[in-house]
mmCIF file of C-alpha atoms and ligand atoms in Angstrom:
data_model
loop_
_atom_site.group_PDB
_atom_site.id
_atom_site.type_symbol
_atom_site.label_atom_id
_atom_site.label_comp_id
_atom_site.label_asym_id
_atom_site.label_seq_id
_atom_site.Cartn_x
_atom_site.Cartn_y
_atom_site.Cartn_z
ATOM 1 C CA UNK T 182 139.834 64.916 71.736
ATOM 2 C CA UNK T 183 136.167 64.857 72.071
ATOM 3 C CA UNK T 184 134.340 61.396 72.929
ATOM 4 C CA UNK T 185 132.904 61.717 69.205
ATOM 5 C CA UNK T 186 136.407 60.934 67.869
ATOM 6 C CA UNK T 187 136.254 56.769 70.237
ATOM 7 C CA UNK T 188 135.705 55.272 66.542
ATOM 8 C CA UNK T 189 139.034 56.577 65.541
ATOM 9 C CA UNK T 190 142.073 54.274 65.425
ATOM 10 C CA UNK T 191 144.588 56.561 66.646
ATOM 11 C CA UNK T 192 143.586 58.482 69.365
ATOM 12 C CA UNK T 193 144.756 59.716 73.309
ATOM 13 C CA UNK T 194 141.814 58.231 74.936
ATOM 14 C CA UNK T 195 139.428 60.441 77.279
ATOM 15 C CA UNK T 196 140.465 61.645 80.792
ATOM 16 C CA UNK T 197 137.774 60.205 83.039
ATOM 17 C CA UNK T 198 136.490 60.967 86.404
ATOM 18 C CA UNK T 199 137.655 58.333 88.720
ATOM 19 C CA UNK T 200 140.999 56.907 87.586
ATOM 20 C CA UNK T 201 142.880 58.327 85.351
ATOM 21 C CA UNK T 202 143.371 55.342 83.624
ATOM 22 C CA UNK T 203 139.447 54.130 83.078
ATOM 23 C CA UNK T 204 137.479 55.628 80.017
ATOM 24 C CA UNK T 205 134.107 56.529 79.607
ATOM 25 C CA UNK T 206 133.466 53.647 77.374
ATOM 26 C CA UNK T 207 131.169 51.198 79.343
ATOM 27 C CA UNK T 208 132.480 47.671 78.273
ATOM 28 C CA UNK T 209 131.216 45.583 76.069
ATOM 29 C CA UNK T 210 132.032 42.110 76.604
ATOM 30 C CA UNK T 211 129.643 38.975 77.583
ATOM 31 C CA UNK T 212 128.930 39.352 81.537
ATOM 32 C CA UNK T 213 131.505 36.786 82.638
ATOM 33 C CA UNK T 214 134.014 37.160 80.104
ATOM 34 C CA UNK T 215 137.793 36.789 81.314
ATOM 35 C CA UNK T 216 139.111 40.021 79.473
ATOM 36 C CA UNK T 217 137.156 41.752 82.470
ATOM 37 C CA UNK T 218 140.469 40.017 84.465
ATOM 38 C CA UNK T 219 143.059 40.968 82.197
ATOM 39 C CA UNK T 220 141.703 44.850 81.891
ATOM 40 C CA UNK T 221 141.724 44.702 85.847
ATOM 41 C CA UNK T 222 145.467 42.989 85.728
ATOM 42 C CA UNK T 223 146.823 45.565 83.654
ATOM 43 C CA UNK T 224 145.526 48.359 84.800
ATOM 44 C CA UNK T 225 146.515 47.417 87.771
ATOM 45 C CA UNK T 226 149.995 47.460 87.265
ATOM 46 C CA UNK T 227 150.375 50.746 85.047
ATOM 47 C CA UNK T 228 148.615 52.527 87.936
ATOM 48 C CA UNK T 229 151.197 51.334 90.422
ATOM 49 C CA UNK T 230 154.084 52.072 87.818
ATOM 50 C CA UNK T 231 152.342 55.775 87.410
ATOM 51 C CA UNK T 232 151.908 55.654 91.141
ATOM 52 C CA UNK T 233 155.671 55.400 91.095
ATOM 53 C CA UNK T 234 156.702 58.119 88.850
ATOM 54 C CA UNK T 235 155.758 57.043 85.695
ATOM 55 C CA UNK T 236 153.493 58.934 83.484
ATOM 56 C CA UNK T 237 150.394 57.921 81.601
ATOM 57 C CA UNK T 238 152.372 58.959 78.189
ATOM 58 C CA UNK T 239 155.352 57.124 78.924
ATOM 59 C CA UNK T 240 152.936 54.037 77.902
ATOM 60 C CA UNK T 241 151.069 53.021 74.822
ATOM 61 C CA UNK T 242 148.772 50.224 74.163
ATOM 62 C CA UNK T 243 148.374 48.596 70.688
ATOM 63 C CA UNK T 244 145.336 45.929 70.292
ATOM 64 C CA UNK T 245 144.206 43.799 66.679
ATOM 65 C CA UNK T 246 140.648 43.269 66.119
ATOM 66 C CA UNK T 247 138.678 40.661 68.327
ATOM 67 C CA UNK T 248 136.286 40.769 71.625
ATOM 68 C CA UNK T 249 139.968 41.165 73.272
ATOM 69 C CA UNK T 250 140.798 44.611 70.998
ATOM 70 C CA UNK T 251 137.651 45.787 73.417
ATOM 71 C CA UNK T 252 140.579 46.659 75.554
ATOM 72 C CA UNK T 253 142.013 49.533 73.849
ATOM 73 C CA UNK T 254 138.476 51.496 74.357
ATOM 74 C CA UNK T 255 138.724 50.487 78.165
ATOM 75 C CA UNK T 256 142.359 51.805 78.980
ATOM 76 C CA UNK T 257 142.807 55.585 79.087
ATOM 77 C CA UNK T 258 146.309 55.313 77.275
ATOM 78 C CA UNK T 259 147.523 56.368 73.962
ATOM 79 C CA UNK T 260 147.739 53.817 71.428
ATOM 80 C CA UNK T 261 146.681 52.209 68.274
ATOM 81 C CA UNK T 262 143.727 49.488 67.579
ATOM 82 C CA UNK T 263 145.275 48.153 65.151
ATOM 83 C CA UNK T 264 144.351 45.835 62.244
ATOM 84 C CA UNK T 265 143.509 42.222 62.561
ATOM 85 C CA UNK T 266 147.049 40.088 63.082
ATOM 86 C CA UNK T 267 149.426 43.270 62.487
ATOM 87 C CA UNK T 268 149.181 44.112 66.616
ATOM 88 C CA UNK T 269 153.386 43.572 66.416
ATOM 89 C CA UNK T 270 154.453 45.487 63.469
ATOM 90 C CA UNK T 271 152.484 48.217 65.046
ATOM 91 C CA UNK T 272 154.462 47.855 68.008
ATOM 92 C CA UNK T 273 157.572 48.015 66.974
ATOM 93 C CA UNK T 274 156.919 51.101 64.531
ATOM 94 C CA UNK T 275 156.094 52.616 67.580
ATOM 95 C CA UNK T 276 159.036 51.770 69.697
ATOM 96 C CA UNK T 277 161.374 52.894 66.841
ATOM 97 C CA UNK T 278 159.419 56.230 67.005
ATOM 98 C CA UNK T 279 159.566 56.610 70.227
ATOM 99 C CA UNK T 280 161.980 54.022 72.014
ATOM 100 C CA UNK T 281 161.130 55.371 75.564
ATOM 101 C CA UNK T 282 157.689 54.112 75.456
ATOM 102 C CA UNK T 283 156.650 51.156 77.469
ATOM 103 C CA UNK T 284 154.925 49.645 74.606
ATOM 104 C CA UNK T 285 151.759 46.994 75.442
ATOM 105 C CA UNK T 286 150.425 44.368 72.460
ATOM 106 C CA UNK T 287 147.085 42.756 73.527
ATOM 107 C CA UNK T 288 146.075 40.092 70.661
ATOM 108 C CA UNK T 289 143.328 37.092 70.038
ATOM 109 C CA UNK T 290 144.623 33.534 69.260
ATOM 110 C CA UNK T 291 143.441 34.353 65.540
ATOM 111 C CA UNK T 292 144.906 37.306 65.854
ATOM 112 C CA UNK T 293 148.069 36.354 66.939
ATOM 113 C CA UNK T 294 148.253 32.496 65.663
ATOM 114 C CA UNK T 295 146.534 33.077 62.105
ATOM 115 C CA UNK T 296 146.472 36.447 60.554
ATOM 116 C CA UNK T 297 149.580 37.720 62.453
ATOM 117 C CA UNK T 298 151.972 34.756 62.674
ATOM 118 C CA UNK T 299 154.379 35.525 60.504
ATOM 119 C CA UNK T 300 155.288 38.690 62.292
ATOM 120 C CA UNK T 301 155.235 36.356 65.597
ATOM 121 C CA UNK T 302 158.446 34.629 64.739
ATOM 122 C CA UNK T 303 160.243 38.252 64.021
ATOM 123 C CA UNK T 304 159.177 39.800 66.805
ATOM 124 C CA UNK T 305 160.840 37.011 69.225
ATOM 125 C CA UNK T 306 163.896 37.244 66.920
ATOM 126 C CA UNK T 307 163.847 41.017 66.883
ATOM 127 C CA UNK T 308 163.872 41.056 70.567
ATOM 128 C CA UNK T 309 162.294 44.275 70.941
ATOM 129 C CA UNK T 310 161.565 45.533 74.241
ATOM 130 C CA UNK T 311 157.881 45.468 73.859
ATOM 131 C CA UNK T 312 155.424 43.557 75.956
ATOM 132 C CA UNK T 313 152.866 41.000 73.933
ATOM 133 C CA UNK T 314 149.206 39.378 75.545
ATOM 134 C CA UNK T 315 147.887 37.096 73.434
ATOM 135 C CA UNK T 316 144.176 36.513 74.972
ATOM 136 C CA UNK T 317 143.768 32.297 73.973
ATOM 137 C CA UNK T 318 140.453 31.411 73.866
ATOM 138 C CA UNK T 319 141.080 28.841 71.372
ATOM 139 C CA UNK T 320 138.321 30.877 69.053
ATOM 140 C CA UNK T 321 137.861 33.501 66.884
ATOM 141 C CA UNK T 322 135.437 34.930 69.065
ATOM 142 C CA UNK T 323 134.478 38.311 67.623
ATOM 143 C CA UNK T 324 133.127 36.666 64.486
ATOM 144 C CA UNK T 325 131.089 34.036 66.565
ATOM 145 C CA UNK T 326 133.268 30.859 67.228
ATOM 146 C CA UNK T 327 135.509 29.681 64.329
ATOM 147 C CA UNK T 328 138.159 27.168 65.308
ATOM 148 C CA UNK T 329 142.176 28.735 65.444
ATOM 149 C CA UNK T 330 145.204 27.484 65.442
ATOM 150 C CA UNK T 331 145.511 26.485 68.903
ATOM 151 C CA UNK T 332 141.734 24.853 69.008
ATOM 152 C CA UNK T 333 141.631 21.206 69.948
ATOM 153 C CA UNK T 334 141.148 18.329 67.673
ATOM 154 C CA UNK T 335 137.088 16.978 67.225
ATOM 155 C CA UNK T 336 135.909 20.708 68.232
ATOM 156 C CA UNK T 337 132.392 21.485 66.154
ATOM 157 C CA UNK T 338 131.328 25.169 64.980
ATOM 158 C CA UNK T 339 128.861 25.963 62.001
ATOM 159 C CA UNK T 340 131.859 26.658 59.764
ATOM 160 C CA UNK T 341 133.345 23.248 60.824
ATOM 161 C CA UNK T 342 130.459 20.615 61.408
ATOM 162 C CA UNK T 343 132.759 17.774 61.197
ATOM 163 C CA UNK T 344 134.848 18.987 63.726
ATOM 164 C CA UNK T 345 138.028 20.445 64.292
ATOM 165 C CA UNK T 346 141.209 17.473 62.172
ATOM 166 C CA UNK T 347 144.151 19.527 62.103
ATOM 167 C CA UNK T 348 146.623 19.049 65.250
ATOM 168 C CA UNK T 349 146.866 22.454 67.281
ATOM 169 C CA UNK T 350 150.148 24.916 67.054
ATOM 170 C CA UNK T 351 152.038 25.115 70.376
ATOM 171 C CA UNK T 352 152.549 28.977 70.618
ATOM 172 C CA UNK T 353 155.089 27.943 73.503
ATOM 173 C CA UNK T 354 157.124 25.879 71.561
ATOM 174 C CA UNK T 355 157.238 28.270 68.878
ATOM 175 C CA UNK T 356 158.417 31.002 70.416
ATOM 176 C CA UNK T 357 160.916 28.420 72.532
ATOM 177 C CA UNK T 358 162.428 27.903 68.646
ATOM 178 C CA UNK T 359 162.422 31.292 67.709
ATOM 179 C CA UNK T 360 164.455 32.845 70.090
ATOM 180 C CA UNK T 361 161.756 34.761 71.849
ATOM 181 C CA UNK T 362 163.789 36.023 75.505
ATOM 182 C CA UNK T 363 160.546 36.162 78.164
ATOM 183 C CA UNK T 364 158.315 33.308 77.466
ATOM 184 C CA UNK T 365 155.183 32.832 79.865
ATOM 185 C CA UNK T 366 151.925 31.588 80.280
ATOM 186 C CA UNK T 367 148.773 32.588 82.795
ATOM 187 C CA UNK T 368 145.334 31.769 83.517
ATOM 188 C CA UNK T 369 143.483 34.961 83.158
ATOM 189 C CA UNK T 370 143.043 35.947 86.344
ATOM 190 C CA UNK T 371 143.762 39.217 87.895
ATOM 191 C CA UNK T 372 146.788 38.418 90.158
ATOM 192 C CA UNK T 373 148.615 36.431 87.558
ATOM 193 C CA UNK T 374 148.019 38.882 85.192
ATOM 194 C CA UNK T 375 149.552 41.659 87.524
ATOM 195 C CA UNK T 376 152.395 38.897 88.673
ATOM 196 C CA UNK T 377 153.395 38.178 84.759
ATOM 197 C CA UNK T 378 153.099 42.261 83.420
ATOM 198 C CA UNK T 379 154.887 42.971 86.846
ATOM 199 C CA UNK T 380 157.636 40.546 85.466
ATOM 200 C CA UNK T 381 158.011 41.247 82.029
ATOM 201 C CA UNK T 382 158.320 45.009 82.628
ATOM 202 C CA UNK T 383 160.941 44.559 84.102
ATOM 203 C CA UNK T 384 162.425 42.438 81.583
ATOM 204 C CA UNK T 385 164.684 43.896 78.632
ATOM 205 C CA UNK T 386 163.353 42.479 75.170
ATOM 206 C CA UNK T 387 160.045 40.946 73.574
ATOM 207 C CA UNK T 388 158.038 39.383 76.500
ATOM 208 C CA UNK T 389 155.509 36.960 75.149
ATOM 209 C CA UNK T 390 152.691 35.941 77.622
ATOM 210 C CA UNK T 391 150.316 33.404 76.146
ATOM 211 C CA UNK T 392 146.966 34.514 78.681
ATOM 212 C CA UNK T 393 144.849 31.063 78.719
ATOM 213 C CA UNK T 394 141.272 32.553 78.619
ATOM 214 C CA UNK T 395 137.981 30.584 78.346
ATOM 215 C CA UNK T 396 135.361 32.165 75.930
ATOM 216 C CA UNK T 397 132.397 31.797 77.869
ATOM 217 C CA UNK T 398 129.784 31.314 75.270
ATOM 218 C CA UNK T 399 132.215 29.962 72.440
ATOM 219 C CA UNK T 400 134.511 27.722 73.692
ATOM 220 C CA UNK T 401 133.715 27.228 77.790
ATOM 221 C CA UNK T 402 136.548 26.533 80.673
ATOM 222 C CA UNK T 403 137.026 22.535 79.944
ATOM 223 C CA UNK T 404 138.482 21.624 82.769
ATOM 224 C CA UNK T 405 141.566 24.246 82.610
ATOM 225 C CA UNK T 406 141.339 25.889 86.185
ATOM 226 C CA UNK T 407 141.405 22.369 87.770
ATOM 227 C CA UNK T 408 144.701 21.311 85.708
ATOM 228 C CA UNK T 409 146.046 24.128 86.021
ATOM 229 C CA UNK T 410 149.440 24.124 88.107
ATOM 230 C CA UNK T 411 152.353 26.926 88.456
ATOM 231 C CA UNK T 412 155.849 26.166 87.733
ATOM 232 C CA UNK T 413 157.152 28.945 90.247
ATOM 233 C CA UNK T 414 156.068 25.974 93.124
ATOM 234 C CA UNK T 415 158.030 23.794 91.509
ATOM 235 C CA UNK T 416 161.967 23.326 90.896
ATOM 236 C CA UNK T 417 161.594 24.903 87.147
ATOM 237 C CA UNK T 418 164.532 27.139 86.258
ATOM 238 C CA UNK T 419 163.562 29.197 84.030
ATOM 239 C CA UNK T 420 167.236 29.977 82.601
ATOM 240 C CA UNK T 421 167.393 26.278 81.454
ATOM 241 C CA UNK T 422 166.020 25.874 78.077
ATOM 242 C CA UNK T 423 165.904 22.109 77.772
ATOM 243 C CA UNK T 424 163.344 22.440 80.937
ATOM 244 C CA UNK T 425 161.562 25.055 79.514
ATOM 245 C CA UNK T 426 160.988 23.326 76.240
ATOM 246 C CA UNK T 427 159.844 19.959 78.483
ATOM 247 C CA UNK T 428 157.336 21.464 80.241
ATOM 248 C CA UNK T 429 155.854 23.502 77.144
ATOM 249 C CA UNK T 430 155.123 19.706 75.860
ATOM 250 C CA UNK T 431 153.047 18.801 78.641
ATOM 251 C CA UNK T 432 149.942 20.607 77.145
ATOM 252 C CA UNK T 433 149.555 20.079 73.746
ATOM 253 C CA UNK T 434 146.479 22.575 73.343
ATOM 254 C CA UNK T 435 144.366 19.065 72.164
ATOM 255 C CA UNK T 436 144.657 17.027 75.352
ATOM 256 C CA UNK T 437 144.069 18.647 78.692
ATOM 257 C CA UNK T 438 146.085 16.534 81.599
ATOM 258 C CA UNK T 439 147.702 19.384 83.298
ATOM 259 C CA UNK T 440 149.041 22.933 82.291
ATOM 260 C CA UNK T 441 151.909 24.643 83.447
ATOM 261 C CA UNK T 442 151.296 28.324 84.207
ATOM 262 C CA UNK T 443 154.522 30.817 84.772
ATOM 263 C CA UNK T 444 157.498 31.751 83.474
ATOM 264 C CA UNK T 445 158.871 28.946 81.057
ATOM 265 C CA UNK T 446 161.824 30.419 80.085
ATOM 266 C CA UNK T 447 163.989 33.838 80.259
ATOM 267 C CA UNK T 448 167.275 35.210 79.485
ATOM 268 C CA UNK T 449 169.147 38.062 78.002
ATOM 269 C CA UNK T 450 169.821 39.284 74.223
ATOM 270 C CA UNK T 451 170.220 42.336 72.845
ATOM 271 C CA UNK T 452 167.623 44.275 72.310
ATOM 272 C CA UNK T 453 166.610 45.137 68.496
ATOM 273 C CA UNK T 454 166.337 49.188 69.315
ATOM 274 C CA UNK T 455 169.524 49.059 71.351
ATOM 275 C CA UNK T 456 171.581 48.165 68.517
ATOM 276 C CA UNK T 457 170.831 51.689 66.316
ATOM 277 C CA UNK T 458 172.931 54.821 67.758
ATOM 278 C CA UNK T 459 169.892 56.785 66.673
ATOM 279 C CA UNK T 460 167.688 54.806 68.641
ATOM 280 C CA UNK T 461 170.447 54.736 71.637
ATOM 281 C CA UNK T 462 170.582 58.237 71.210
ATOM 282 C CA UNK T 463 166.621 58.865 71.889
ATOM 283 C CA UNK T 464 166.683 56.876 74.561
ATOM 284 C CA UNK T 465 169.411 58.696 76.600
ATOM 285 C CA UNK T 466 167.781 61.808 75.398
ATOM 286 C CA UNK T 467 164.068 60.720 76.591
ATOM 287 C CA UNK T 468 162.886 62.046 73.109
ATOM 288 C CA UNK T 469 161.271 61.003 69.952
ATOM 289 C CA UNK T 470 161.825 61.679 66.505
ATOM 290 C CA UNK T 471 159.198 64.193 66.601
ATOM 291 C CA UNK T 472 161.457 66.032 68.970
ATOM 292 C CA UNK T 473 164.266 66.251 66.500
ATOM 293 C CA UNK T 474 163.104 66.222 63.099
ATOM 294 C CA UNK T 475 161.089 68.816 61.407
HETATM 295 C C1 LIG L 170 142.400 40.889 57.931
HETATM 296 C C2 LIG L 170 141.142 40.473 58.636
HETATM 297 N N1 LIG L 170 140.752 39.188 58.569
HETATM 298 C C3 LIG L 170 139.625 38.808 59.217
HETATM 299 C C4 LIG L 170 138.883 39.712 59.918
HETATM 300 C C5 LIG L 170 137.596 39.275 60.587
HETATM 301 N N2 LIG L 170 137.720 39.173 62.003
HETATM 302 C C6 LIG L 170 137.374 40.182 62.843
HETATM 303 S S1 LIG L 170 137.435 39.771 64.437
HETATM 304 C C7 LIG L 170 137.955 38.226 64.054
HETATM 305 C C8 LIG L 170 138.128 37.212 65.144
HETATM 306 C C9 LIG L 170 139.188 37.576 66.091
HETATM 307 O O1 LIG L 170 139.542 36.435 66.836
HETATM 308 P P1 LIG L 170 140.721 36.497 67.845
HETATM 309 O O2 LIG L 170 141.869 37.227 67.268
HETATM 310 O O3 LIG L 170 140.969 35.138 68.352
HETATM 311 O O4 LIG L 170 140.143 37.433 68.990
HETATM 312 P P2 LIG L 170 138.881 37.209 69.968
HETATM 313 O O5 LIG L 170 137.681 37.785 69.269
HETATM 314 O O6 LIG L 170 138.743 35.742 70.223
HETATM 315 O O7 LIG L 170 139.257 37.981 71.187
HETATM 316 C C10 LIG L 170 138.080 38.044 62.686
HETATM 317 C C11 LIG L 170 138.503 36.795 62.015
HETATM 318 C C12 LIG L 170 139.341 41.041 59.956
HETATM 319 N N3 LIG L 170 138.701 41.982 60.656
HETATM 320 N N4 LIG L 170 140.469 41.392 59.308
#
């Protein structure tokens, strides 16, 4: 594919000259901006994975539409930018084409929280082994600052001069109740974001990772990096749920005292694509339906 075809949705991205993995699409984003972290976090990782005998095709990378979608034009993998809030249907019509791919989501709060909810709560109960970012800046960013689901009581934007009256969604709590497998939560910042996608690769199921990420010219850091603490340096066991669904109470996304960062909670289900012979039968093979069917 030529570098004409970028504004395409479905594309494999552009073989560059340094790393296989970086495109030749300069980025975008406001000088500052903490996706810069999480592009260096993941790419990170999939070059040590490819460094390890994985291959760039045995990945894919599905984005919505936001400042975080940026991503897809930033990562030399194959993949899908999506539309607005469908980033997990997309996902999982991928993995039951091809259930060998490691499959990455990257979504916006609004993304994610708003548009794309509903499929949210199907995707933890699907368990499907498919690894989701959801970039919180407690904005819609993209379209210049609009409150979401998970921004904090009394905040002000032009579309909401009276400030922000509705109590915010706790996305950890949520997928606590909905049976999600691999729940976490990281600042974004480049070794957390390599420690978490280091993690949940090697988990088996839906791995949600809730990236707290301050927009730096809609909604600044307030206070987050000095409240921030990480529940691997404490006693948290991860395994118990009753702990896990404490310590997602102690932020409320309103309220900043102090926020657990980490793993909140993990265990083992079956996984959605595991439980079709077709699908078992790809897998063993290493093939897709493309392979088989004519
Ligand atoms: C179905 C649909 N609804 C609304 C929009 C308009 N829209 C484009 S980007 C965006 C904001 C995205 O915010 P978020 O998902 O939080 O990502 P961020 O820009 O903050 O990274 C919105 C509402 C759209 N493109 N499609």
């Amino acid at each position: 594919m030529t570098k004409e075809n970028l504004n395409t949705t479905t594309r494999s991205k552009q073989v560059s000259h340094s790393s296989a993995l970086n495109t030749r699409t300069k980025p975008t984003w406001c000088p500052g901006c903490y996706n810069f972290q999480i592009l260096a976090g993941v790419k990170n990782v999939i070059a040590e994975e490819i460094k390890k005998g994985k291959k760039k095709d045995d990945f894919a990378i599905v984005t919505g539409i936001g400042c975080h979608a940026k991503i897809f034009d930033y990562i030399n993998l194959n993949g899908i930018n999506t539309l607005h809030g469908r980033v997990l249907p997309a996902c999982l019509g991928m993995k039951i084409g091809n259930p060998n791919l490691t499959i990455l989501g990257f979504a916006g709060d609004g993304d994610a929280y708003a548009e794309g909810i509903e499929h949210l709560i199907h995707a933890a109960r699907y368990n499907s082994d498919l690894k989701y970012f959801v970039h919180n800046n407690q904005v819609f960013a993209l379209t210049v600052g609009q409150p979401t689901p998970t921004t904090e009581i009394g905040f002000k934007d032009k579309t909401t001069p009276q400030g922000v009256k509705v109590y915010p969604l706790n996305p950890i709590k949520l997928m606590l109740a909905s049976g999600a497998t691999f729940v976490a939560r990281v600042f974004a910042d480049v070794k957390q974001i390599e420690y978490v996608l280091k993690e949940a690769l090697k988990h088996k199921g839906f791995a949600f990772i809730e990236v707290i990420q301050p927009c730096t010219i809609f909604h600044p850091d307030i206070n987050y990096k000095k409240k921030i603490y990480s529940l691997e340096k404490t006693k948290h066991d991860k395994s118990n749920f009753e702990q896990a669904w404490k310590k997602a109470q102690e932020f409320d996304y309103n309220i900043v005292k102090k926020i657990p960062i980490g793993i909140f909670y993990q265990t083992q289900k079956p996984v959605f694509e595991e439980q079709f012979p077709q699908l078992r039968e790809l897998k063993k093979k290493g093939k897709s339906w493309k392979d088989i069917v004519r």
